[in-house]
Every structure is written in C-alpha cells, then in structure tokens.
mmCIF file of C-alpha atoms and ligand atoms in Angstrom:
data_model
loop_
_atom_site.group_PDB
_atom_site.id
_atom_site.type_symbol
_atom_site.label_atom_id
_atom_site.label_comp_id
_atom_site.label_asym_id
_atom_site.label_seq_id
_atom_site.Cartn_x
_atom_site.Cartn_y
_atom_site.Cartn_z
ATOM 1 C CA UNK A 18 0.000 0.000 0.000
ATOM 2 C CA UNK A 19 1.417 3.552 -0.606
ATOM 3 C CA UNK A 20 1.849 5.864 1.909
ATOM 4 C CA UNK A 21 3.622 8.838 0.655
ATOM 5 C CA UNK A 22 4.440 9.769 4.083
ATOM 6 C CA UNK A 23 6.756 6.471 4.600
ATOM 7 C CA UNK A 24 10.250 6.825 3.896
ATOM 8 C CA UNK A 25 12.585 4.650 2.533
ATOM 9 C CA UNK A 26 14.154 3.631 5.867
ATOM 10 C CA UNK A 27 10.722 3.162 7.598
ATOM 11 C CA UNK A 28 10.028 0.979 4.376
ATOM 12 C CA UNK A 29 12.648 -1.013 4.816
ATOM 13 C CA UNK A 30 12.954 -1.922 8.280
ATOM 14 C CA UNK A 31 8.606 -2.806 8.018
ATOM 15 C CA UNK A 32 9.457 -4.929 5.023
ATOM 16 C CA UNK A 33 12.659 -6.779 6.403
ATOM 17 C CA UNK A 34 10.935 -9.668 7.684
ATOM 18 C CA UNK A 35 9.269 -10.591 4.701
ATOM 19 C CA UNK A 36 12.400 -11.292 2.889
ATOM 20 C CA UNK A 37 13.064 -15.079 2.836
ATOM 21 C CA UNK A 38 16.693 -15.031 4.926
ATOM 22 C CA UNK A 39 15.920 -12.081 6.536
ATOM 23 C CA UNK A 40 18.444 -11.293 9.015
ATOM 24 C CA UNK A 41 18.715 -7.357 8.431
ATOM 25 C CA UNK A 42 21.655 -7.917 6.398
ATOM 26 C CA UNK A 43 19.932 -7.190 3.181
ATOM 27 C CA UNK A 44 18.353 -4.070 5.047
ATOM 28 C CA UNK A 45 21.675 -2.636 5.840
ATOM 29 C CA UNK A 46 23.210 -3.148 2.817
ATOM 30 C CA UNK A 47 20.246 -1.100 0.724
ATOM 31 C CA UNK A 48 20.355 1.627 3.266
ATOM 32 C CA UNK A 49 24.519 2.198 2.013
ATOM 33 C CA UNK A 50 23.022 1.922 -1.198
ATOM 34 C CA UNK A 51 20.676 4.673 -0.472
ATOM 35 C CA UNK A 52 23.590 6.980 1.548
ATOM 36 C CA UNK A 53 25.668 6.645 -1.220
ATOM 37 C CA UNK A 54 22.977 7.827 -4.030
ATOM 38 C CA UNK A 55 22.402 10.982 -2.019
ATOM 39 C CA UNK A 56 26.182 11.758 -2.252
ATOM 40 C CA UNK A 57 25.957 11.096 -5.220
ATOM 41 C CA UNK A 58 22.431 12.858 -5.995
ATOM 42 C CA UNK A 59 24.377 16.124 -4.448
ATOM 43 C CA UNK A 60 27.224 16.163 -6.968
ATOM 44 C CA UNK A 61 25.190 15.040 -9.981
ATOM 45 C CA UNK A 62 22.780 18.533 -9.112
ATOM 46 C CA UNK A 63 26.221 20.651 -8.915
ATOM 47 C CA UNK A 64 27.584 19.530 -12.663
ATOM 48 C CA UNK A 65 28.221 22.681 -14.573
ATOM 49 C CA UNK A 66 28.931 25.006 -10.956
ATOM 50 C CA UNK A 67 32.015 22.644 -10.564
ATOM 51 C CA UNK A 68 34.582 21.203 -12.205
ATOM 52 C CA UNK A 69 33.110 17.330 -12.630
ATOM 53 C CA UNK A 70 31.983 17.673 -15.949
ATOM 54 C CA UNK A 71 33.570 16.279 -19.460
ATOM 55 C CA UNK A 72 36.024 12.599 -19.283
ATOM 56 C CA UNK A 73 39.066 12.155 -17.019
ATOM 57 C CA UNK A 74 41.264 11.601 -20.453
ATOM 58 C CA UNK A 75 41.386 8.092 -19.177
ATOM 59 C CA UNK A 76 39.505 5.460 -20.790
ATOM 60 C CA UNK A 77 37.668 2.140 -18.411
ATOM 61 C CA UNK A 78 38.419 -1.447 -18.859
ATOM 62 C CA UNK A 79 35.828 -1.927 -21.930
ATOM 63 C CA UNK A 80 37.288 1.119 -23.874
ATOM 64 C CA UNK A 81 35.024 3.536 -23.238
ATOM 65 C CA UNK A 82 35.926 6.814 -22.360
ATOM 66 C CA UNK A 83 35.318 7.606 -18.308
ATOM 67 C CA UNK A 84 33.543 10.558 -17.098
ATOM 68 C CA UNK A 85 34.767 12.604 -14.442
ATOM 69 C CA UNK A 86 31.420 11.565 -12.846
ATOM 70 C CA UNK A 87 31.475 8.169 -13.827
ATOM 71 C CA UNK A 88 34.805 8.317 -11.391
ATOM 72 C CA UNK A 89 33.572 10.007 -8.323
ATOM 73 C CA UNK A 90 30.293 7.549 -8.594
ATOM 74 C CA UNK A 91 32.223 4.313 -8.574
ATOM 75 C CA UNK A 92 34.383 5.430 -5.355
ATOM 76 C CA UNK A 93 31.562 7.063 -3.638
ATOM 77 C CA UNK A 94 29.304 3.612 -3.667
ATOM 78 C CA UNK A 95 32.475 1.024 -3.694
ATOM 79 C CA UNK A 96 33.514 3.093 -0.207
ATOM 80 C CA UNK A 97 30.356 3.287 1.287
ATOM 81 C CA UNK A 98 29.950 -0.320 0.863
ATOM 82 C CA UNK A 99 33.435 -1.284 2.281
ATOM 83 C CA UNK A 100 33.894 1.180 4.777
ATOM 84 C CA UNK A 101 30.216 -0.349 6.214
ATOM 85 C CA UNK A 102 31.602 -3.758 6.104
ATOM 86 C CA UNK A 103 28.566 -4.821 4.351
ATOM 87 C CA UNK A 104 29.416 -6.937 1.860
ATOM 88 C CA UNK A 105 31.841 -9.227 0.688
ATOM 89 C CA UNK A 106 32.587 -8.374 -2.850
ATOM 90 C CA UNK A 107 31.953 -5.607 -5.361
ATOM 91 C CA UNK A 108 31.940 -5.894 -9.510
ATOM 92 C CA UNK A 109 32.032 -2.372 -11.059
ATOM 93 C CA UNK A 110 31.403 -1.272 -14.660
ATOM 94 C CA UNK A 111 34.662 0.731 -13.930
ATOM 95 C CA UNK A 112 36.685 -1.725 -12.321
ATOM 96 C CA UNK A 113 38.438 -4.599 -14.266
ATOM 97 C CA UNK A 114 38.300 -7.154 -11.731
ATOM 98 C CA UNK A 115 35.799 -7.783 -8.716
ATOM 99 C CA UNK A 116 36.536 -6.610 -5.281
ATOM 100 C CA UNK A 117 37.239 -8.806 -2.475
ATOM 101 C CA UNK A 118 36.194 -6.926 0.831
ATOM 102 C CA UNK A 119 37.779 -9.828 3.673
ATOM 103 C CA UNK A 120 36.257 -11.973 2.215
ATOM 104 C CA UNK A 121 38.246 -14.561 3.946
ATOM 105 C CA UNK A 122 38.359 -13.326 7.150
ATOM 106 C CA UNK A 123 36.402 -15.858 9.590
ATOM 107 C CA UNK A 124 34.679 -13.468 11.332
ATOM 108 C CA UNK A 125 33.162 -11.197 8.254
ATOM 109 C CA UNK A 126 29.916 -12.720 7.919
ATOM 110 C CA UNK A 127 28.916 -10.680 4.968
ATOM 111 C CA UNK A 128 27.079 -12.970 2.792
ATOM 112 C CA UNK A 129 26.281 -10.985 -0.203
ATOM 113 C CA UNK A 130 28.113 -9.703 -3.233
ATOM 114 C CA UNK A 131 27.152 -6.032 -5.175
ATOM 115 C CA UNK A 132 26.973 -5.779 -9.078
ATOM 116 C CA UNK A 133 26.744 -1.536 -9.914
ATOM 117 C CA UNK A 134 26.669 0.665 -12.838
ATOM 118 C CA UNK A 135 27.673 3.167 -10.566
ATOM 119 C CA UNK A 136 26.365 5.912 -13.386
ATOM 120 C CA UNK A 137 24.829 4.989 -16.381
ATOM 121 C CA UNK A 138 24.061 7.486 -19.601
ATOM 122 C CA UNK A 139 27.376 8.914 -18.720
ATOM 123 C CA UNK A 140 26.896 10.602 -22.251
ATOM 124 C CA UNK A 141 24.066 12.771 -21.294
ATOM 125 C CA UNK A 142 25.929 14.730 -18.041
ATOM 126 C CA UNK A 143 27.433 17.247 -20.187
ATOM 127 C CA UNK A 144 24.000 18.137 -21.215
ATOM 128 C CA UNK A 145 22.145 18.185 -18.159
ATOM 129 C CA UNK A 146 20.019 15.083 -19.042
ATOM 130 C CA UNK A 147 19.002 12.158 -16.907
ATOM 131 C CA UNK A 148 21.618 9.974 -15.991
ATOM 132 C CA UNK A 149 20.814 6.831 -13.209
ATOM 133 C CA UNK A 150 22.815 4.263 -11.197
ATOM 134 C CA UNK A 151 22.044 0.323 -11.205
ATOM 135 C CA UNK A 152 22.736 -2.067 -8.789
ATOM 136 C CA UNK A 153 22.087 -6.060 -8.362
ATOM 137 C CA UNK A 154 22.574 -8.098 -5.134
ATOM 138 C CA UNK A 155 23.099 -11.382 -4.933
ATOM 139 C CA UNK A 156 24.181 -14.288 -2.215
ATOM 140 C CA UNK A 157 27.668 -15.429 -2.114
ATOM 141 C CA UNK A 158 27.899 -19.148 -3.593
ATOM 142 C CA UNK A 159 31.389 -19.515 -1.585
ATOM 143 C CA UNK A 160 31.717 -20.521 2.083
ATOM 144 C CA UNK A 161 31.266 -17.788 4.577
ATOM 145 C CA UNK A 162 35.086 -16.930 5.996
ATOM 146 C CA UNK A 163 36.887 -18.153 2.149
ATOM 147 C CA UNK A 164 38.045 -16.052 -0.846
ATOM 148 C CA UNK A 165 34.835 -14.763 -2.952
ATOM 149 C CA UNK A 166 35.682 -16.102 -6.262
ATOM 150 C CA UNK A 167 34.036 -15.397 -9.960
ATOM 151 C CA UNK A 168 31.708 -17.662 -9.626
ATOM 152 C CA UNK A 169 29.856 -15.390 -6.833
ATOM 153 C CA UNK A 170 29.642 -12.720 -9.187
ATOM 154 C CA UNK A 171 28.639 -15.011 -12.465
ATOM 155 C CA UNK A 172 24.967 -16.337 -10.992
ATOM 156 C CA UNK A 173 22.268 -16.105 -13.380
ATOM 157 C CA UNK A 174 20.046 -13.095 -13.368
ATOM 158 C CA UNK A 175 17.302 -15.408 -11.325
ATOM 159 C CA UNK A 176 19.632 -15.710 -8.103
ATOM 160 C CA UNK A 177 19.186 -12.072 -7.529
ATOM 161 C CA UNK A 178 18.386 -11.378 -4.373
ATOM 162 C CA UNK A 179 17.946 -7.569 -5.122
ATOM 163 C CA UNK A 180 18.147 -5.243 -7.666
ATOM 164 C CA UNK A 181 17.259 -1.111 -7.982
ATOM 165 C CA UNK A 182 17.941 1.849 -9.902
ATOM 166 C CA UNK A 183 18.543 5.115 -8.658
ATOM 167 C CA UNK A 184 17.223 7.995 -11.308
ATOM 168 C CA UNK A 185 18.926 11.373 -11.350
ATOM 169 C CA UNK A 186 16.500 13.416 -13.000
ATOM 170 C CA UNK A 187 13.830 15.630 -12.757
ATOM 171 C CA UNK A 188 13.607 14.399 -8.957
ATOM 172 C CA UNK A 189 15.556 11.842 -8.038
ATOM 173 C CA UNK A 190 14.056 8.277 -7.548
ATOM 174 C CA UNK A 191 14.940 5.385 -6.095
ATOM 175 C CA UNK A 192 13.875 2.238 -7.454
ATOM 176 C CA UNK A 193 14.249 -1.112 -6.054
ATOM 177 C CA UNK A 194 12.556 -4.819 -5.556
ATOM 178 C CA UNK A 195 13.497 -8.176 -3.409
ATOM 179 C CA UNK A 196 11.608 -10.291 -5.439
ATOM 180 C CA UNK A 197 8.432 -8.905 -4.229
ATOM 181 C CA UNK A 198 7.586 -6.533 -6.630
ATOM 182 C CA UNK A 199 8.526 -3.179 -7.183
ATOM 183 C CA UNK A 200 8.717 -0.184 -5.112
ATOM 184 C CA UNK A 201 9.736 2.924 -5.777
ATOM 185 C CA UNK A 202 10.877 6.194 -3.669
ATOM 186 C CA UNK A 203 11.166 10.252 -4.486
ATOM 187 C CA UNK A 204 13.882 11.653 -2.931
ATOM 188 C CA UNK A 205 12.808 15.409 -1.006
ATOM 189 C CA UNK A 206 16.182 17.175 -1.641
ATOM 190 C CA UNK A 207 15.566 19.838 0.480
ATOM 191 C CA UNK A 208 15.423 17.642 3.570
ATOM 192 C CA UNK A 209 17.744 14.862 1.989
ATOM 193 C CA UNK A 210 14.910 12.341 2.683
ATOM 194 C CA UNK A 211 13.240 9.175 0.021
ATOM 195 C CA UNK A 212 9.888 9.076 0.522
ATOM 196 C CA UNK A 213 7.550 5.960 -1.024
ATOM 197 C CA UNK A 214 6.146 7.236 -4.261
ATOM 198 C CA UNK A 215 5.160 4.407 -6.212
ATOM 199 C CA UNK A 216 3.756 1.237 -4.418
ATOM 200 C CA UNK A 217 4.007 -1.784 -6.131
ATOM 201 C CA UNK A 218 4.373 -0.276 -9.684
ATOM 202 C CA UNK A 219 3.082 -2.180 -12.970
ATOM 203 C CA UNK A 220 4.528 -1.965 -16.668
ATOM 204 C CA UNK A 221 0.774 -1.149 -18.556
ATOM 205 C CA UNK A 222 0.277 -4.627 -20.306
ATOM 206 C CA UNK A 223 0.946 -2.635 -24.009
ATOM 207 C CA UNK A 224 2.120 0.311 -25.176
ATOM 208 C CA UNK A 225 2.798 2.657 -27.530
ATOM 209 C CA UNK A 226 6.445 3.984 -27.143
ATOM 210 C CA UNK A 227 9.455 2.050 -29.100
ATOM 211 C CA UNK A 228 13.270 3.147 -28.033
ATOM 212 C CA UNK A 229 15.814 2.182 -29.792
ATOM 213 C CA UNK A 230 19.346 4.033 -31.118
ATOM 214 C CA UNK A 231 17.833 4.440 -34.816
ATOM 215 C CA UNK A 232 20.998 6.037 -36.114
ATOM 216 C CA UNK A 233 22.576 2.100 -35.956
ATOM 217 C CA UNK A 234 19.548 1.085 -38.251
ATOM 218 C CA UNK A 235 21.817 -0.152 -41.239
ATOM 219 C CA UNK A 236 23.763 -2.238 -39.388
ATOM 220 C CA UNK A 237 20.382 -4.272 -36.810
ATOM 221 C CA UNK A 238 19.731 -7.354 -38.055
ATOM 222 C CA UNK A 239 16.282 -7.521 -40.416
ATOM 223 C CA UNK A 240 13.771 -8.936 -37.716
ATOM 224 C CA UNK A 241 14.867 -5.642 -35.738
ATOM 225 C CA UNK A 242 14.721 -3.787 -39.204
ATOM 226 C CA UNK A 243 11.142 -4.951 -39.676
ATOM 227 C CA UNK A 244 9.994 -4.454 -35.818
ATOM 228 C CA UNK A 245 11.376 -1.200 -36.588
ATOM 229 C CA UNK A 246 8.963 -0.563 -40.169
ATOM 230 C CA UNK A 247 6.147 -2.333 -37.925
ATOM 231 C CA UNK A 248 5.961 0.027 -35.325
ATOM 232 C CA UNK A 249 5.953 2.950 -37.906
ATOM 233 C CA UNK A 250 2.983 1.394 -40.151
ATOM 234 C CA UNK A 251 -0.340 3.281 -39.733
ATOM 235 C CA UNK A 252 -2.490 0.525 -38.621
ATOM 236 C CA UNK A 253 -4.866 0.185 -35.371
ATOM 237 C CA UNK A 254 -2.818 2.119 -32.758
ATOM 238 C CA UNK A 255 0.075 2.622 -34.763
ATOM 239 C CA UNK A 256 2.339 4.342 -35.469
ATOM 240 C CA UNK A 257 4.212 4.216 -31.996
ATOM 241 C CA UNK A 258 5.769 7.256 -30.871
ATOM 242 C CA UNK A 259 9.801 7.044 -30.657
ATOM 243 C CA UNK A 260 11.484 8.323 -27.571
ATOM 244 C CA UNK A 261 15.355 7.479 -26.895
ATOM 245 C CA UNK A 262 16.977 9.357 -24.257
ATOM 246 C CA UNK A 263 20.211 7.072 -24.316
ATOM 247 C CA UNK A 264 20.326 6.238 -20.968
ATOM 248 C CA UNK A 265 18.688 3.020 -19.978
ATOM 249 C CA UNK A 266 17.610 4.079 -16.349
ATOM 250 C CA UNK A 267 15.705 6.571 -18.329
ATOM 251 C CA UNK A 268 14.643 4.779 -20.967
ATOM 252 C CA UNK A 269 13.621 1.652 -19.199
ATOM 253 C CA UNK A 270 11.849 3.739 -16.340
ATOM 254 C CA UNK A 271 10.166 5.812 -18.924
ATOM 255 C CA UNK A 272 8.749 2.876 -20.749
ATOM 256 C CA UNK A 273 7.975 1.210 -17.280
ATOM 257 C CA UNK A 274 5.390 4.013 -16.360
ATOM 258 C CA UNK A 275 3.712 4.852 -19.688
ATOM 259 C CA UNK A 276 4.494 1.445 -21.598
ATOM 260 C CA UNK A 277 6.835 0.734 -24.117
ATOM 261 C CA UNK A 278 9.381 -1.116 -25.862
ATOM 262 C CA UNK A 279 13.380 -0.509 -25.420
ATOM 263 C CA UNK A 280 15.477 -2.746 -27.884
ATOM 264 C CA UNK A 281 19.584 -2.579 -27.888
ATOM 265 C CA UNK A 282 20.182 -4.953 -30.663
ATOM 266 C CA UNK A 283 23.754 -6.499 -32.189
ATOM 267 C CA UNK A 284 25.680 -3.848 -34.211
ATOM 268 C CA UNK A 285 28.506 -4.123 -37.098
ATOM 269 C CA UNK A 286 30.775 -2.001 -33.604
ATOM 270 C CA UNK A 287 28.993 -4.282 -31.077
ATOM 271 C CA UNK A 288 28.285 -7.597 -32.847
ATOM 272 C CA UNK A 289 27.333 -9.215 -28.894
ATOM 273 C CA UNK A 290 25.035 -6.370 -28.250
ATOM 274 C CA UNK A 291 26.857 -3.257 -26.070
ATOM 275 C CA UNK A 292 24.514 -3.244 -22.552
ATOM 276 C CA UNK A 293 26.373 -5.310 -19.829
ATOM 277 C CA UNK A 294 24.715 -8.382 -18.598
ATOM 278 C CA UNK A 295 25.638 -8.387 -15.113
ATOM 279 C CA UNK A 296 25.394 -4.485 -14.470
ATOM 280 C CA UNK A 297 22.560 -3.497 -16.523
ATOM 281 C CA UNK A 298 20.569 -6.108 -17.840
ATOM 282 C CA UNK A 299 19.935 -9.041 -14.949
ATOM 283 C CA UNK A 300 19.197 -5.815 -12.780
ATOM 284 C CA UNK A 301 16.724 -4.360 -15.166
ATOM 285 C CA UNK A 302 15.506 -7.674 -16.032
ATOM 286 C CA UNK A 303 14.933 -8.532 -12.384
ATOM 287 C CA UNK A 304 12.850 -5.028 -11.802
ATOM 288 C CA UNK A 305 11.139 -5.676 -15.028
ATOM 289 C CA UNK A 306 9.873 -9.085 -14.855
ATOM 290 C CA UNK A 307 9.096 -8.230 -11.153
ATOM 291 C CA UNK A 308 6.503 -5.277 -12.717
ATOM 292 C CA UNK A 309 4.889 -7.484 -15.210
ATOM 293 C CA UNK A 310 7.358 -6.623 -18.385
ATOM 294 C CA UNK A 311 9.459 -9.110 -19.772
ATOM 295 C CA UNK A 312 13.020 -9.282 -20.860
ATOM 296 C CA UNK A 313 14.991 -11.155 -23.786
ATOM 297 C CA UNK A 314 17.893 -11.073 -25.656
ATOM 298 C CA UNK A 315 15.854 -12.944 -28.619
ATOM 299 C CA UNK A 316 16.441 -16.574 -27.432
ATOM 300 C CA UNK A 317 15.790 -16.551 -24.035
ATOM 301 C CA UNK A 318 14.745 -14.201 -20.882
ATOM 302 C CA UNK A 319 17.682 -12.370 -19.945
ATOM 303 C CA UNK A 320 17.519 -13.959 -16.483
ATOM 304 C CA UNK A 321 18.007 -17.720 -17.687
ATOM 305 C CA UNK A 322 21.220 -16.597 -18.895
ATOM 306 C CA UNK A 323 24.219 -18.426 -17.472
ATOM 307 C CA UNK A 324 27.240 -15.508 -17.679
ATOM 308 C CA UNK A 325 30.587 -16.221 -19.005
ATOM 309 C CA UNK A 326 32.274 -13.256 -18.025
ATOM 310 C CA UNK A 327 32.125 -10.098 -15.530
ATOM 311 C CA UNK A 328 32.196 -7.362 -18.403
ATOM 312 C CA UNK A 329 30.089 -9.571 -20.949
ATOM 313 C CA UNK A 330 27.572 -7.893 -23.164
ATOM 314 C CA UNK A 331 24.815 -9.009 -24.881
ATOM 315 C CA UNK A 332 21.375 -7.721 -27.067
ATOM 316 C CA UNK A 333 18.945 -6.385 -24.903
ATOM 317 C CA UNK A 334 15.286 -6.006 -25.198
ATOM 318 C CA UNK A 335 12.470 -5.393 -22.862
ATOM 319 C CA UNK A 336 9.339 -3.978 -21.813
ATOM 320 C CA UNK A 337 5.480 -4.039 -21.740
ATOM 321 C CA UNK A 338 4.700 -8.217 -21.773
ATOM 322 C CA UNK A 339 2.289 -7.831 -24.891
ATOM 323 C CA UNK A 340 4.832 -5.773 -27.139
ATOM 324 C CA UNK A 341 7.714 -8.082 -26.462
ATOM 325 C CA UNK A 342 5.438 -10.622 -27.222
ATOM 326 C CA UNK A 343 4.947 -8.970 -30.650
ATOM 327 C CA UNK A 344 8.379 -8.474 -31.055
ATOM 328 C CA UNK A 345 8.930 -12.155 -30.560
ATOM 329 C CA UNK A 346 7.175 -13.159 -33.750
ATOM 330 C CA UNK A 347 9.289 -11.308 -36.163
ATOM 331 C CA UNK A 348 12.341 -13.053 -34.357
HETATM 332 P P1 LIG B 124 27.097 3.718 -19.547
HETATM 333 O O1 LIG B 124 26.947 5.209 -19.480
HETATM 334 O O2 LIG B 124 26.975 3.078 -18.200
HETATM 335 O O3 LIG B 124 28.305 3.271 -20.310
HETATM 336 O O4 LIG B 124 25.815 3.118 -20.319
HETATM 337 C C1 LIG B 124 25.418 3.642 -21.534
HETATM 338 C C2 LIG B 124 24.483 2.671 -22.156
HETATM 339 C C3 LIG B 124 23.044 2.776 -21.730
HETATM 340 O O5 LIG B 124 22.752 3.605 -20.664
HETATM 341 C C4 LIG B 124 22.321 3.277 -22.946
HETATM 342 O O6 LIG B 124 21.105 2.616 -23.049
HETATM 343 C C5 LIG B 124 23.237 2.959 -24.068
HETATM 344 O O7 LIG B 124 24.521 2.871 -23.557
HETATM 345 C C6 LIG B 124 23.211 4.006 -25.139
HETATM 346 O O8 LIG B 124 24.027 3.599 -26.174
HETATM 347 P P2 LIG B 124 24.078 4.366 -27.574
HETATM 348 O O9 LIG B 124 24.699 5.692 -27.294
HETATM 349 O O10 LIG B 124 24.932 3.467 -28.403
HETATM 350 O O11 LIG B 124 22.669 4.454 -28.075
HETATM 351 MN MN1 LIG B 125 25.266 1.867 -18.221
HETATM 352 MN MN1 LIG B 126 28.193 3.367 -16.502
#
C-alpha cells in the first residue's frame, strides 16, 4: 500500500521480515546503497557550478571513455559499501576485476556480493540530461570466511536477491525490488529524505512507445529492421511514438510508467550487443519481470542466462509483456 508519508528507511525496516533469509543484512546493505545515491544525488545537481563535468582523459576497462562523474560515482558507492563492512565483494562497470572486501576473514559474515553501474548514460551529463545508477545483489555461492571467487559474481540473473535503480533526473528516484515486486521512492532534496512514491508499480500490459538508437539502423539485423517498419505502419494504434533518451535508467523507467518497448540490438561495432549483462541487464531484467514486463535477448529471458564473463555484453530487449510478445514473432 502507498503511503507517501513512509520513507525509505521506515520501508525497509517494516518490510525486512518478509524477505526469505531475513536477518537485516539485506536491510543494511540497501540503506549504504541509499547513503551513497544521495552523495551522489548532491554532486550530480552541482555539474556545470564545478569542475566534474567532461572525461578524465582516461579510458575504463571496456574502452570507453570515463567521465569525471562516472569516477567520483564508482568510489563514492564502492567506499560506502566497504567502509560499512557490508558486503563481501563488489563488480564495477569501472573496475576490471571484482573486489574482495575480507572476504576470507572468519569473522566477516557478509554474505552478499554487489553488481553496480555506478552511473549509467554517462553521455548525457554534459548536457544536463538524466543519468541513473544500477545495482544487483546477490548471495555469495562460496563458504562464509573463504576467498569470494568469480563464480559469486557469475549467478544467473534469477539468483538475484535484489536489484534497484537510482534515477537522477527531474527528482531523483529510487527504485528497487526483493523479489516482491517493485517499489519505488522520491527523494525530497531539500530535507535529503526518500519518501515511497510508487507502491508496487506495474509496466501497462501494451504500449505505444518504441526506443531504440535508430541512427545504428543499417547495421540491426532484419527482424529488428522490420519491428522497426512495424511500429511505424499506420495501422490500429500505430504508429508508436519514438522516444530514446540514451540512458537506460531513463529509458527503461520511462517505458515502465507509460508502456513501451526498449530494444539494444547487435551492431557491425557491437556484434554481442553493447549493454552489460551483469550491471545493466539481470538488474533491469529482475525489476522488469518483477513489474509485469518481460526481458529477452531474442532466445531466451535475460535472467536464464548463465554468464561467461564479468564485463560480458549481450542484445537487450524489454518492456510491456504484450509488445515483447509482438516483437517475438518477427524473431
Ligand atoms: P554507460 O553510461 O553506463 O556506459 O551506459 C550507456 C548505455 C546505456 O545507458 C544506454 O542505453 C546505451 O549505452 C546508449 O548507447 P548508444 O549511445 O549506443 O545508443
Ligand atoms: Mn550503463
Ligand atoms: Mn556506466
């Protein structure tokens, strides 16, 4: 039930005990989550009064030029979450290899592992557009008191224990679900307070909104290419309108409120797709499934998938159940 005057920390603690292995573990690991997006919240509102806008000169581990801001998020959540002792590993978008936080110290009993796109759309700061951070919990597989190894980090999408998305835009929102739907929270800057804003929120079954990067049309594959010419014809309630911010937090929480479709297919530059399975799509899968969308990469639901690697990528699609359905036939 929604009550706007809960806050995220009220939220959490009511809700602890209906989490399976509830041992307020979880709890304090999604309250650093939440301290660390209001630091980061604060800087993200400052870009263009100080100097954290444009890249660092330095590019990240896939290649891609790193943001100033794409810097300060990664340490700001990797050292909230190990100065709090609350978990035992950490995989980063920016970081090459996972984090082991004493892992094999007998007395940490930290049993779960963070995935984070610590900020994603990093294209769209300069520009004072909505950017997000994504984040994915998960149990360790490992024994309690040894090394984490890669296998803790490389569970399939359905082990998730957790998963949110933090939205820097218009307000600030906090996203999040433990398998129990979705819930999301509105942040009150002036008082530096999330307060519940969406209970239980629910992808609309169709819609009429398709996002996709149309300038790689050439190079999609033709069941994309005809999806595409599909959702332009004039027929029944098409044409669909075509919004692409080029962020997926804002894409995917766009199309989660009014309905839609967001499809990241192969390219000629990224024949395996370019969105990161275990930092973007597994948590966006997670959230979407959990409000009634659906998620594939064109053989299979993006959570079935077993991953091979921490930085692999693959094609993403997902949204409202009935238009991925549709999209499924021209596969
Ligand atoms: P990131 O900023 O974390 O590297 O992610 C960018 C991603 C994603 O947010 C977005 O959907 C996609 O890249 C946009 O890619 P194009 O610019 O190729 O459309
Ligand atoms: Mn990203
Ligand atoms: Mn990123």
């Amino acid at each position: 039930m929604l009550n706007k005057n809960q806050t995220l920390g009220e939220f959490i603690i009511k809700n602890q005990t209906s989490f399976k292995y509830s041992s307020g573990e979880l709890s304090s690991l999604i309250n650093s989550i939440r301290l660390a997006a209001k630091v980061v919240n604060h800087e993200v509102n400052k870009a263009g009064l100080v100097d954290i806008i444009g890249p660092t000169g330095d590019k990240n581990i896939q290649s891609e030029k790193q943001q100033k801001l794409d810097v300060y998020a990664n340490e700001k959540f990797i050292n909230t979450l190990v100065n709090r002792n609350i978990v035992c590993g950490i995989a980063s978008e920016e970081e090459q290899a996972f984090i082991s936080i004493n892992s094999n110290d007998k007395n940490n009993q930290n049993k779960y592992v963070v995935l984070i796109d610590p900020l994603d759309g990093s294209s769209n700061i300069d520009v004072n557009v909505s950017v997000g951070t994504i984040f994915s919990i998960y149990r360790r597989k490992s024994k309690i008191g040894t090394e984490v190894s890669i296998d803790d980090f490389l569970q399939s999408g359905r082990h998730q224990v957790a998963a949110g998305y933090i939205i820097y835009g218009t307000s600030t929102m906090l996203f999040y679900t433990t398998g129990n739907g979705v819930n999301g929270f509105t942040l009150n800057p002036a008082i530096g307070t999330f307060y519940h804003s969406h209970a239980n929120i629910q992808f609309p079954k169709h819609g009429n909104i398709y996002s996709i990067n149309e300038g790689n049309y050439l190079q999609f594959p033709d069941f994309v290419k005809n999806y595409i010419k599909f959702c332009q014809e004039e027929e029944g309630d098409r044409p669909y309108t075509s919004r692409y911010i080029g962020s997926l937090v804002s894409d995917f929480h766009r199309n989660m409120i009014k309905g839609g479709i967001f499809l990241y297919p192969p390219t000629a530059k990224n024949p395996k797709g370019k969105l990161r399975l275990l930092y973007e799509c597994n948590p966006i899968a997670f959230i979407c499934e959990q409000a009634g969308g659906l998620a594939i990469n064109g053989e299979k639901n993006i959570l079935d998938i077993q991953p091979k690697e921490l930085h692999q990528r693959i094609p993403f699609y997902c949204g409202s159940e009935e238009m991925i359905q549709q999209f499924q036939k021209f596969i």
